[in-house]
Amino acid sequence: MNTPITKTEILAWLRETDPQRLEELWRRANETRRAHVGDAVFLRGLVEVSNFCARQCFYCGLRAGNTRLVRYRMRADEISEAANQAVALGFGTVVLQGGEDYGLQTQWMADIIRRIKTETPLAVTLSLGERPDSDLKSWREAGADRYLLRFETSDRNLFEEIHPPLGNRPCDRIAMLRRLKELGYETGSGVMVGIPGQSYESLANDILLFRELDLDMIGIGPFIPHPATPLGMGLPIFSPSKNHQVPNSELLVYKAVALTRLLRPDANIPATTALATLNKTNGRDLGLRRGANVFMPNLTPHKYRRFYEIYPSKACITEPKNQRADLAGQMQAIGRHIGTGPGGRKKQVRLAPDSWETELNLA
Ligand code: SAM
Ligand code: SF4
């Protein structure tokens, strides 16, 4: 029987500063991870297909208003080649991510997805922003398996301040996650930790919302200011008082990852690139030791990588070329191994609020 973790406890952990007490949180998260998803680390090959974006998110360097950024859109053959590289490296999934770029036309994307699904055994994950229902439907029919869309913060007012709508289309990422599930996608979401204006209470609510939405994948990374964005320029927005503002620190990210693992024992949780950017030496490995079970090596061709500048100094830009043996060795060094196959969520059927039935592998 799991003892449910309450919002008061989540808040206490988020504010905890005693390293010895925190060891207890890391231990619990690691044990929960091992018991529910095992020691395998699933590798998802990340392909940043386009850095064009129609949106003006106040946090992101790809926002349309950043006119200094050199823009690119990968060709279809380059995307196929990156998918083949994922197969050669033994990955089970390719993630096609980009700005909300309507130059990635519906049918063109559908053809690429169909080609990858026909020619490789890969699971295909999309992360292409708030595209209309008709696009999501068409890509699902072409074979896309999963969709990632972070809700960024569960604080509605804060979200509206930092994520302007596109034209007169309403912006409701949580409703879109529900719609993605109806279309049969495995759904992933997540948040940034330490967005200006984010309080401890709202981060606790984010973690509780992960459970309520029954997400398959949950990505949590630090907010990293980009100088060409309103938040990076220090634009004053509605802010909690100093004592309530969540810092965008490595420690807070580990805490959020560990608590998420306790609340969502069977979810796939990546050690994110943004975390590895804050601590290039061992941020990824500490994330994997504190609840995470997924890592997303970058397969974007090197000539494009530096232009996918969501925030400055991204860890993957200097990352050496991924080699299967190196990755296997790195995982072994932390007592883990590389997972095989697509590594979809092992769904646990929730019967009563706190009891868990046996696993039903949906991969
Ligand atoms: N355009 C798609 C979207 O917004 O869902 C996918 C690409 S977007 C660059 C992927 C994620 O990057 C966002 O969901 C956001 O959480 C994260 N991101 C954007 N700007 C960031 C920043 N300054 N620091 C950390 N993460 C950031
Ligand atoms: Fe575009 Fe996504 Fe960046 Fe927003 S977060 S500006 S939608 S790429």
CSV table of C-alpha atoms and ligand atoms in Angstrom, one decimal:
chain,number,residue,atom,x,y,z
A,1,MET,CA,0.0,0.0,0.0
A,2,ASN,CA,1.4,3.4,-1.0
A,3,THR,CA,1.0,6.2,1.5
A,4,PRO,CA,-0.1,9.2,-0.5
A,5,ILE,CA,2.1,12.2,-0.3
A,6,THR,CA,0.3,15.3,0.6
A,7,LYS,CA,0.7,18.8,-0.7
A,8,THR,CA,2.0,19.9,2.7
A,9,GLU,CA,4.7,17.3,2.5
A,10,ILE,CA,5.6,18.3,-1.1
A,11,LEU,CA,5.9,21.9,0.1
A,12,ALA,CA,8.1,20.8,3.0
A,13,TRP,CA,10.4,18.8,0.7
A,14,LEU,CA,10.6,21.7,-1.8
A,15,ARG,CA,11.8,24.0,1.0
A,16,GLU,CA,14.0,21.4,2.7
A,17,THR,CA,17.7,22.5,3.1
A,18,ASP,CA,19.2,19.8,5.3
A,19,PRO,CA,21.4,17.6,3.1
A,20,GLN,CA,20.9,14.6,5.3
A,21,ARG,CA,17.1,14.9,5.2
A,22,LEU,CA,17.4,15.3,1.4
A,23,GLU,CA,19.4,12.1,1.2
A,24,GLU,CA,16.2,10.4,2.4
A,25,LEU,CA,14.2,11.9,-0.5
A,26,TRP,CA,16.8,10.8,-3.1
A,27,ARG,CA,16.8,7.3,-1.6
A,28,ARG,CA,13.0,7.0,-1.7
A,29,ALA,CA,12.8,8.3,-5.3
A,30,ASN,CA,15.6,6.0,-6.4
A,31,GLU,CA,14.0,3.0,-4.8
A,32,THR,CA,10.6,3.8,-6.2
A,33,ARG,CA,12.1,4.2,-9.6
A,34,ARG,CA,13.9,0.8,-9.3
A,35,ALA,CA,10.7,-1.0,-8.1
A,36,HIS,CA,8.4,0.4,-10.8
A,37,VAL,CA,10.5,1.0,-13.9
A,38,GLY,CA,13.7,-1.0,-13.2
A,39,ASP,CA,17.3,-0.2,-13.9
A,40,ALA,CA,17.0,0.4,-17.6
A,41,VAL,CA,17.7,3.9,-18.9
A,42,PHE,CA,15.7,4.5,-22.1
A,43,LEU,CA,17.5,6.6,-24.7
A,44,ARG,CA,15.4,8.8,-27.0
A,45,GLY,CA,17.2,10.3,-30.0
A,46,LEU,CA,16.3,14.0,-30.1
A,47,VAL,CA,16.1,15.6,-33.6
A,48,GLU,CA,15.4,19.3,-33.6
A,49,VAL,CA,13.7,19.5,-36.9
A,50,SER,CA,13.1,23.3,-37.1
A,51,ASN,CA,13.8,26.4,-35.1
A,52,PHE,CA,11.2,28.5,-36.8
A,53,CYS,CA,8.4,29.4,-34.5
A,54,ALA,CA,5.2,31.4,-34.8
A,55,ARG,CA,4.9,32.0,-31.1
A,56,GLN,CA,6.3,34.7,-28.7
A,57,CYS,CA,6.8,32.7,-25.5
A,58,PHE,CA,8.5,35.1,-23.0
A,59,TYR,CA,11.0,32.5,-22.0
A,60,CYS,CA,12.3,30.9,-25.2
A,61,GLY,CA,15.1,32.0,-27.5
A,62,LEU,CA,13.2,30.5,-30.5
A,63,ARG,CA,10.3,33.0,-30.1
A,64,ALA,CA,9.4,34.7,-33.4
A,65,GLY,CA,10.5,38.1,-32.1
A,66,ASN,CA,14.1,37.0,-31.8
A,67,THR,CA,15.1,38.3,-35.2
A,68,ARG,CA,18.9,37.7,-34.6
A,69,LEU,CA,18.5,34.0,-34.6
A,70,VAL,CA,19.5,32.2,-37.9
A,71,ARG,CA,16.6,30.0,-38.7
A,72,TYR,CA,16.7,26.5,-40.3
A,73,ARG,CA,14.3,23.7,-41.2
A,74,MET,CA,15.7,20.2,-41.7
A,75,ARG,CA,15.1,18.5,-45.1
A,76,ALA,CA,13.1,15.2,-45.1
A,77,ASP,CA,16.2,13.2,-46.1
A,78,GLU,CA,18.2,14.7,-43.1
A,79,ILE,CA,15.4,13.7,-40.7
A,80,SER,CA,15.3,10.2,-42.1
A,81,GLU,CA,19.1,10.0,-41.8
A,82,ALA,CA,18.9,11.1,-38.1
A,83,ALA,CA,16.2,8.4,-37.5
A,84,ASN,CA,18.5,5.8,-39.1
A,85,GLN,CA,21.3,7.0,-36.8
A,86,ALA,CA,19.0,6.4,-33.8
A,87,VAL,CA,18.5,2.8,-35.0
A,88,ALA,CA,22.3,2.3,-35.5
A,89,LEU,CA,22.8,3.5,-31.9
A,90,GLY,CA,20.3,1.0,-30.6
A,91,PHE,CA,17.7,3.6,-29.5
A,92,GLY,CA,14.0,2.7,-29.5
A,93,THR,CA,12.6,6.1,-30.0
A,94,VAL,CA,13.1,9.2,-32.1
A,95,VAL,CA,11.7,12.5,-30.9
A,96,LEU,CA,11.0,15.1,-33.6
A,97,GLN,CA,10.9,18.4,-31.9
A,98,GLY,CA,10.7,22.0,-33.2
A,99,GLY,CA,9.2,25.4,-32.8
A,100,GLU,CA,5.5,25.8,-33.7
A,101,ASP,CA,6.4,26.0,-37.3
A,102,TYR,CA,3.6,26.0,-39.9
A,103,GLY,CA,6.3,25.6,-42.6
A,104,LEU,CA,6.3,22.0,-41.3
A,105,GLN,CA,3.3,21.2,-43.4
A,106,THR,CA,0.8,18.6,-42.3
A,107,GLN,CA,1.2,16.2,-45.1
A,108,TRP,CA,5.0,16.6,-45.3
A,109,MET,CA,5.3,15.7,-41.7
A,110,ALA,CA,2.8,12.8,-42.1
A,111,ASP,CA,5.0,11.4,-44.9
A,112,ILE,CA,8.1,11.6,-42.8
A,113,ILE,CA,6.4,9.9,-39.9
A,114,ARG,CA,5.1,7.2,-42.2
A,115,ARG,CA,8.5,6.6,-43.7
A,116,ILE,CA,10.2,6.2,-40.3
A,117,LYS,CA,7.4,3.9,-39.1
A,118,THR,CA,7.7,1.8,-42.3
A,119,GLU,CA,11.5,1.6,-42.5
A,120,THR,CA,12.5,1.4,-38.8
A,121,PRO,CA,11.3,-0.2,-35.6
A,122,LEU,CA,11.3,3.2,-33.8
A,123,ALA,CA,8.6,4.7,-31.8
A,124,VAL,CA,8.0,8.3,-33.0
A,125,THR,CA,7.4,11.1,-30.5
A,126,LEU,CA,6.4,14.5,-31.7
A,127,SER,CA,6.9,17.8,-29.9
A,128,LEU,CA,5.8,20.5,-32.3
A,129,GLY,CA,3.7,22.8,-30.2
A,130,GLU,CA,0.0,23.6,-30.2
A,131,ARG,CA,-0.9,22.4,-33.7
A,132,PRO,CA,-4.6,22.2,-34.7
A,133,ASP,CA,-6.6,19.0,-34.1
A,134,SER,CA,-6.5,18.1,-37.8
A,135,ASP,CA,-2.7,18.0,-37.8
A,136,LEU,CA,-2.5,15.9,-34.6
A,137,LYS,CA,-5.1,13.5,-36.1
A,138,SER,CA,-3.3,13.2,-39.4
A,139,TRP,CA,0.1,12.5,-37.7
A,140,ARG,CA,-1.4,10.0,-35.4
A,141,GLU,CA,-2.9,8.2,-38.4
A,142,ALA,CA,0.6,8.3,-40.1
A,143,GLY,CA,1.9,6.3,-37.1
A,144,ALA,CA,3.1,8.8,-34.5
A,145,ASP,CA,3.1,7.2,-31.1
A,146,ARG,CA,3.6,10.0,-28.6
A,147,TYR,CA,3.3,13.7,-28.2
A,148,LEU,CA,5.2,16.0,-25.7
A,149,LEU,CA,3.7,19.3,-24.7
A,150,ARG,CA,4.7,20.9,-21.5
A,151,PHE,CA,2.1,22.9,-19.6
A,152,GLU,CA,5.1,24.9,-18.2
A,153,THR,CA,3.2,26.0,-15.1
A,154,SER,CA,-0.2,25.1,-13.6
A,155,ASP,CA,-0.6,28.7,-12.5
A,156,ARG,CA,-3.1,29.9,-15.1
A,157,ASN,CA,-2.3,33.6,-14.5
A,158,LEU,CA,1.4,33.1,-14.8
A,159,PHE,CA,1.0,31.0,-17.9
A,160,GLU,CA,-1.1,33.6,-19.6
A,161,GLU,CA,1.6,36.3,-18.8
A,162,ILE,CA,4.5,34.4,-20.3
A,163,HIS,CA,2.7,32.5,-23.1
A,164,PRO,CA,0.7,34.9,-25.4
A,165,PRO,CA,-2.0,33.4,-27.6
A,166,LEU,CA,-1.4,33.0,-31.3
A,167,GLY,CA,-4.0,35.2,-33.1
A,168,ASN,CA,-7.3,34.6,-31.5
A,169,ARG,CA,-6.8,30.9,-30.9
A,170,PRO,CA,-7.3,30.2,-27.2
A,171,CYS,CA,-4.3,28.6,-25.4
A,172,ASP,CA,-5.1,25.7,-23.2
A,173,ARG,CA,-2.3,23.1,-23.1
A,174,ILE,CA,-4.0,21.1,-20.5
A,175,ALA,CA,-7.1,20.7,-22.7
A,176,MET,CA,-4.8,19.8,-25.5
A,177,LEU,CA,-3.1,17.0,-23.5
A,178,ARG,CA,-6.5,15.5,-22.8
A,179,ARG,CA,-7.3,15.7,-26.6
A,180,LEU,CA,-4.0,14.0,-27.4
A,181,LYS,CA,-4.9,11.1,-25.2
A,182,GLU,CA,-8.3,10.8,-26.9
A,183,LEU,CA,-6.5,10.5,-30.2
A,184,GLY,CA,-4.5,7.6,-28.8
A,185,TYR,CA,-1.1,9.3,-28.2
A,186,GLU,CA,1.0,8.5,-25.2
A,187,THR,CA,1.2,11.9,-23.7
A,188,GLY,CA,4.1,13.7,-22.1
A,189,SER,CA,4.2,17.1,-20.4
A,190,GLY,CA,6.3,19.0,-17.9
A,191,VAL,CA,7.3,22.3,-16.4
A,192,MET,CA,10.2,24.6,-16.0
A,193,VAL,CA,11.4,25.2,-12.5
A,194,GLY,CA,12.2,28.7,-11.4
A,195,ILE,CA,10.2,30.7,-13.9
A,196,PRO,CA,10.1,34.3,-12.6
A,197,GLY,CA,6.7,34.5,-10.8
A,198,GLN,CA,6.6,30.8,-9.9
A,199,SER,CA,5.9,30.2,-6.2
A,200,TYR,CA,6.6,27.1,-4.2
A,201,GLU,CA,2.8,26.5,-4.0
A,202,SER,CA,2.4,26.6,-7.7
A,203,LEU,CA,5.3,24.1,-8.2
A,204,ALA,CA,3.6,21.8,-5.7
A,205,ASN,CA,0.4,22.2,-7.7
A,206,ASP,CA,2.4,21.3,-10.9
A,207,ILE,CA,3.6,18.0,-9.3
A,208,LEU,CA,0.1,17.2,-8.2
A,209,LEU,CA,-1.3,17.9,-11.7
A,210,PHE,CA,1.2,15.4,-13.1
A,211,ARG,CA,-0.6,12.7,-11.1
A,212,GLU,CA,-4.1,14.0,-12.0
A,213,LEU,CA,-3.4,14.1,-15.7
A,214,ASP,CA,-2.0,10.5,-15.6
A,215,LEU,CA,0.9,11.4,-17.9
A,216,ASP,CA,3.1,8.8,-19.5
A,217,MET,CA,6.2,11.1,-19.7
A,218,ILE,CA,7.1,14.0,-17.4
A,219,GLY,CA,10.0,16.4,-18.3
A,220,ILE,CA,11.2,18.8,-15.6
A,221,GLY,CA,14.1,21.3,-16.2
A,222,PRO,CA,15.3,24.5,-14.8
A,223,PHE,CA,14.3,27.8,-16.4
A,224,ILE,CA,17.5,29.3,-18.0
A,225,PRO,CA,17.2,32.9,-19.0
A,226,HIS,CA,17.9,33.8,-22.6
A,227,PRO,CA,19.0,37.4,-23.1
A,228,ALA,CA,16.9,37.9,-26.2
A,229,THR,CA,13.6,37.2,-24.4
A,230,PRO,CA,11.4,39.4,-22.1
A,231,LEU,CA,12.1,37.1,-19.1
A,232,GLY,CA,15.8,37.1,-19.9
A,233,MET,CA,15.8,40.9,-20.0
A,234,GLY,CA,14.3,40.9,-16.5
A,235,LEU,CA,10.9,42.2,-17.6
A,236,PRO,CA,9.0,42.7,-14.4
A,237,ILE,CA,6.0,40.5,-14.3
A,238,PHE,CA,3.6,39.6,-11.5
A,239,SER,CA,5.9,38.1,-8.9
A,240,PRO,CA,5.5,36.3,-5.6
A,241,SER,CA,7.5,37.9,-2.7
A,242,LYS,CA,11.2,37.0,-2.5
A,243,ASN,CA,10.5,34.2,0.0
A,244,HIS,CA,8.0,32.5,-2.2
A,245,GLN,CA,9.8,32.6,-5.6
A,246,VAL,CA,11.2,29.2,-6.6
A,247,PRO,CA,14.9,29.5,-7.6
A,248,ASN,CA,15.9,28.1,-10.9
A,249,SER,CA,18.5,25.9,-9.2
A,250,GLU,CA,19.8,22.5,-9.8
A,251,LEU,CA,18.7,21.4,-6.3
A,252,LEU,CA,15.1,22.5,-6.9
A,253,VAL,CA,15.0,20.5,-10.1
A,254,TYR,CA,16.2,17.3,-8.4
A,255,LYS,CA,13.6,17.8,-5.7
A,256,ALA,CA,10.8,18.2,-8.3
A,257,VAL,CA,12.1,15.1,-10.2
A,258,ALA,CA,12.3,13.0,-7.0
A,259,LEU,CA,8.8,14.1,-5.8
A,260,THR,CA,7.3,13.4,-9.2
A,261,ARG,CA,8.7,9.9,-9.1
A,262,LEU,CA,7.1,9.4,-5.7
A,263,LEU,CA,3.7,10.6,-7.1
A,264,ARG,CA,4.0,8.9,-10.5
A,265,PRO,CA,6.0,5.8,-9.9
A,266,ASP,CA,5.6,4.3,-13.4
A,267,ALA,CA,6.1,7.4,-15.5
A,268,ASN,CA,9.0,7.9,-17.9
A,269,ILE,CA,11.0,10.8,-16.5
A,270,PRO,CA,14.0,12.2,-18.4
A,271,ALA,CA,17.1,13.7,-16.9
A,272,THR,CA,16.7,16.8,-19.1
A,273,THR,CA,19.3,18.7,-21.2
A,274,ALA,CA,18.5,21.9,-19.3
A,275,LEU,CA,19.5,20.1,-16.1
A,276,ALA,CA,22.7,18.9,-17.8
A,277,THR,CA,23.3,22.5,-18.8
A,278,LEU,CA,23.3,23.7,-15.2
A,279,ASN,CA,25.7,21.0,-14.2
A,280,LYS,CA,27.6,19.7,-17.2
A,281,THR,CA,29.7,17.3,-15.1
A,282,ASN,CA,27.1,15.2,-13.5
A,283,GLY,CA,23.7,16.8,-13.7
A,284,ARG,CA,22.4,14.1,-16.0
A,285,ASP,CA,23.7,11.3,-13.7
A,286,LEU,CA,22.4,12.9,-10.6
A,287,GLY,CA,19.0,13.2,-12.2
A,288,LEU,CA,19.1,9.5,-13.1
A,289,ARG,CA,20.0,8.7,-9.5
A,290,ARG,CA,17.2,10.8,-8.1
A,291,GLY,CA,14.2,9.5,-9.9
A,292,ALA,CA,14.8,9.8,-13.7
A,293,ASN,CA,14.9,6.8,-16.1
A,294,VAL,CA,15.2,8.4,-19.5
A,295,PHE,CA,17.9,10.4,-21.3
A,296,MET,CA,17.6,12.1,-24.7
A,297,PRO,CA,20.9,12.2,-26.6
A,298,ASN,CA,20.9,14.8,-29.3
A,299,LEU,CA,20.9,13.6,-32.9
A,300,THR,CA,20.4,16.9,-34.6
A,301,PRO,CA,23.1,17.4,-37.3
A,302,HIS,CA,25.9,19.5,-35.8
A,303,LYS,CA,25.5,22.2,-38.4
A,304,TYR,CA,22.1,23.1,-37.0
A,305,ARG,CA,22.6,22.5,-33.3
A,306,ARG,CA,23.8,25.9,-32.2
A,307,PHE,CA,20.8,27.5,-33.8
A,308,TYR,CA,18.3,25.6,-31.7
A,309,GLU,CA,19.1,28.0,-28.9
A,310,ILE,CA,16.2,27.8,-26.6
A,311,TYR,CA,18.6,29.1,-23.9
A,312,PRO,CA,22.3,29.9,-23.9
A,313,SER,CA,25.1,27.3,-23.6
A,314,LYS,CA,22.9,24.2,-24.1
A,315,ALA,CA,24.8,21.1,-22.9
A,316,CYS,CA,24.3,19.2,-26.2
A,317,ILE,CA,26.2,21.7,-28.4
A,318,THR,CA,29.5,20.6,-27.0
A,319,GLU,CA,28.4,17.0,-26.5
A,320,PRO,CA,30.8,14.5,-28.2
A,321,LYS,CA,29.4,12.4,-31.0
A,322,ASN,CA,27.2,9.7,-29.4
A,323,GLN,CA,28.7,6.3,-29.5
A,324,ARG,CA,26.8,3.3,-28.3
A,325,ALA,CA,29.8,1.9,-26.3
A,326,ASP,CA,30.4,5.2,-24.5
A,327,LEU,CA,26.7,5.6,-23.5
A,328,ALA,CA,26.6,1.9,-22.3
A,329,GLY,CA,29.8,2.6,-20.2
A,330,GLN,CA,28.3,5.8,-18.8
A,331,MET,CA,25.2,4.0,-17.7
A,332,GLN,CA,27.1,1.1,-16.3
A,333,ALA,CA,29.2,3.5,-14.2
A,334,ILE,CA,26.0,4.5,-12.3
A,335,GLY,CA,24.8,0.9,-11.9
A,336,ARG,CA,22.3,1.1,-14.8
A,337,HIS,CA,22.0,-0.3,-18.3
A,338,ILE,CA,20.5,0.9,-21.6
A,339,GLY,CA,16.9,-0.2,-22.1
A,340,THR,CA,16.0,-1.9,-25.3
A,341,GLY,CA,12.9,-1.3,-27.4
A,342,PRO,CA,10.6,1.7,-27.4
A,343,GLY,CA,10.4,1.9,-23.6
A,344,GLY,CA,6.8,3.0,-23.5
A,345,ARG,CA,5.0,3.5,-20.2
A,346,LYS,CA,4.3,0.3,-18.2
A,347,LYS,CA,0.8,1.2,-17.3
A,348,GLN,CA,-0.4,0.5,-13.8
A,349,VAL,CA,-4.1,0.2,-13.4
A,350,ARG,CA,-5.2,2.3,-10.5
A,351,LEU,CA,-8.0,0.5,-8.6
A,352,ALA,CA,-8.4,2.3,-5.3
A,353,PRO,CA,-6.8,5.7,-4.6
A,354,ASP,CA,-3.7,4.1,-3.1
A,355,SER,CA,-3.4,0.5,-4.3
A,356,TRP,CA,-1.7,-0.5,-7.5
A,357,GLU,CA,-2.5,-3.5,-9.7
A,358,THR,CA,-0.1,-5.4,-11.7
A,359,GLU,CA,1.5,-3.9,-14.8
A,360,LEU,CA,0.1,-3.8,-18.2
A,361,ASN,CA,2.9,-3.1,-20.6
A,362,LEU,CA,1.6,-0.7,-23.2
A,363,ALA,CA,4.9,-0.4,-25.1
B,1,SAM,N1,7.7,24.4,-29.5
B,1,SAM,C1,7.3,23.2,-28.7
B,1,SAM,C2,6.7,23.6,-27.4
B,1,SAM,O1,6.8,24.8,-27.0
B,1,SAM,O2,6.1,22.7,-26.9
B,1,SAM,C3,8.5,22.3,-28.5
B,1,SAM,C4,9.8,23.0,-28.4
B,1,SAM,S1,10.1,24.0,-27.0
B,1,SAM,C5,11.6,24.7,-27.3
B,1,SAM,C6,10.4,22.8,-25.7
B,1,SAM,C7,10.5,23.2,-24.3
B,1,SAM,O3,11.6,24.1,-24.1
B,1,SAM,C8,9.4,24.1,-23.8
B,1,SAM,O4,8.2,23.3,-23.5
B,1,SAM,C9,10.0,24.8,-22.6
B,1,SAM,O5,9.6,24.1,-21.4
B,1,SAM,C10,11.5,24.6,-22.8
B,1,SAM,N2,12.1,25.9,-22.8
B,1,SAM,C11,11.8,27.0,-23.5
B,1,SAM,N3,12.6,28.1,-23.1
B,1,SAM,C12,13.3,27.7,-22.1
B,1,SAM,C13,14.2,28.3,-21.2
B,1,SAM,N4,14.6,29.6,-21.3
B,1,SAM,N5,14.8,27.6,-20.2
B,1,SAM,C14,14.4,26.3,-20.0
B,1,SAM,N6,13.6,25.6,-20.8
B,1,SAM,C15,13.0,26.3,-21.8
B,2,SF4,FE1,8.1,28.4,-29.8
B,2,SF4,FE2,8.0,26.3,-28.2
B,2,SF4,FE3,9.9,28.3,-27.9
B,2,SF4,FE4,7.3,28.8,-27.4
B,2,SF4,S1,8.6,27.3,-26.3
B,2,SF4,S2,8.7,30.1,-28.5
B,2,SF4,S3,6.3,27.5,-28.9
B,2,SF4,S4,9.7,26.8,-29.6
